[in-house]
Amino acid sequence: MEVLSMENPHINTISLVLVCMMALNTHVLGQDNNWPVHEFRGAWIATVANIDWPSTSHLSTSQQKQELVTMFDKLQELNFNAVILQIRTSGDALYSSQLEPWSAYLTGKQGVPPSPLYDPLAFAIAEAHDRNMQLHAWFNPYRARAGSTKKTDLAPNHISHRFSSACHVYGKDLWMDPGDPDVQNFTFNIFMDVLERYDVDGIHMDDYFYPYPVGGQDFPDVETYRLHGGNMSLADWRRDNINKLVRNISTGIKSRKPFVAFGISPFGIWKPGHPNHVVGLNAYEEIYADSRKWLENGWVDYFTPQLYWRIDPPAQSYTALLDWWTQQNPQQRHIYTGNYAAAIVVKSWPITEIERQVIESRDRKSKLSLGNIFFSAKYFIRNTDGISDMFKLHIYNSPAIVPEMAWLNKTWTLPTPRNVLVNGTSITWKADSSPAIRSWAVYKAYADGWLLVKLLSRHSNSAERLEKGTYALRTVDRLGGQSTAVKIIIGEAVVVG
């Protein structure tokens, strides 16, 4: 590894003081040469139907907070560095909103706030950031109610009442019409409201655009199409409605907070036959998601195809699909594959299948396969079938920093650590309140390179109980960018300023 000294280096008479600049996104190697220091390690936290959190809709505020803290503690222990928290499941809000009602999944009744009152999203952001985890706000744009078609018990300001003529019964759900201009504008404003008011690291959507098809039913948007379809075919018009949503959100984020990432996790198959021999639902024709277009145009900053299949079956092969998606990426966006951890329960997969999938994802790092997001968090919290033990021992056995998205615009300057001191087996440094700092990274030198050994909270000013050796300290920003590193030696009388 090339080491560059900083300008005007200072050499103390009793110790060697070096500053080493390690290139961004360089592998920091150690005991395992395949271990990546930059890797996105995410978990979806689903709130719809109380899948992950809160565990029921009848918890007190303190119980909700404690559950989330316990969940975050466990994910931090397992070296995850991102959570994707579902904050809008169906025209509701798991945050304080003037536009939409409080979610029934929080309090048992839509429109009823938590008591004592608190803001779950603000709380979650602070707790995640204190644990060196990004928080991405996950929205469902057009579903109005899941598992019921009743409107009578929905809050008066719910979207189904606000735009009642654009709310349709489809299957067992209520669904807003993606082609209705009022619904489109309101939905866009929901995204921007959260973006502007909360310190989120990402805005995220999953695979629900037009609803998945229900046998024998067509989506009832004939009148909307007549009014707004123009000369397009029905299918092209529906796809255009979704394309406009994606493009507008992307543009809206970049104009307001250009350092916030935008990600989508679409159904893992764009069209059957892409790649060859792959069969399955045609998302392009059936839910009108032209997801390849979003990636090709660079409207997203990261792309998370839900590859919820095993590696070996040829009809839907995890690796065949991942290889195909990495080839559809001319704008060089990050690929963070969506992995189906729930399959160890619902499909009786061995946990080794998940391990193999992470390894296969890492093997494609040169193709910008830079991480994974797992559905869902509860399997890691519960250590289902020993999946957490396996991750801690073999998969995420050291910390990692999220991969930096160089095209995002930073609005800050990241400071270098100052007044770094060595005291026995500890390193201390000057506390820094700079909002640019998200974490402090401590590296240790080995024969074959540097290993990230500690990733500490922005509030930290020390690293303790370090073994004898050579270390480097760097500040880390919210995007995974790192400062110039200050190099220190444990085991000698060293003072670095």
PDB file of C-alpha atoms in Angstrom, residues 258-260 404 408-415 434-437 476-481:
ATOM      1  CA  PRO A 258     -27.690  16.267  -2.546  1.00  0.00           C
ATOM      2  CA  PHE A 259     -25.835  14.136   0.000  1.00  0.00           C
ATOM      3  CA  VAL A 260     -28.847  11.870   0.694  1.00  0.00           C
ATOM      4  CA  GLU A 404     -18.766   6.095  -0.598  1.00  0.00           C
ATOM      5  CA  LEU A 408     -23.141  12.761  -4.262  1.00  0.00           C
ATOM      6  CA  ASN A 409     -22.390  16.363  -3.345  1.00  0.00           C
ATOM      7  CA  LYS A 410     -20.931  17.006   0.075  1.00  0.00           C
ATOM      8  CA  THR A 411     -21.694  20.253   1.857  1.00  0.00           C
ATOM      9  CA  TRP A 412     -18.963  19.894   4.476  1.00  0.00           C
ATOM     10  CA  THR A 413     -15.216  19.574   5.012  1.00  0.00           C
ATOM     11  CA  LEU A 414     -14.160  16.571   7.050  1.00  0.00           C
ATOM     12  CA  PRO A 415     -11.568  17.470   9.702  1.00  0.00           C
ATOM     13  CA  SER A 434     -18.075  19.113  13.686  1.00  0.00           C
ATOM     14  CA  PRO A 435     -21.362  17.974  12.093  1.00  0.00           C
ATOM     15  CA  ALA A 436     -19.266  16.452   9.303  1.00  0.00           C
ATOM     16  CA  ILE A 437     -18.060  13.666  11.600  1.00  0.00           C
ATOM     17  CA  VAL A 476     -15.522   9.265   8.840  1.00  0.00           C
ATOM     18  CA  ASP A 477     -18.412  11.237   7.371  1.00  0.00           C
ATOM     19  CA  ARG A 478     -22.033  10.196   6.730  1.00  0.00           C
ATOM     20  CA  LEU A 479     -21.201   8.986   3.219  1.00  0.00           C
ATOM     21  CA  GLY A 480     -18.298   6.778   4.224  1.00  0.00           C
ATOM     22  CA  GLY A 481     -15.654   9.302   3.226  1.00  0.00           C
TER      23      GLY A 481
END
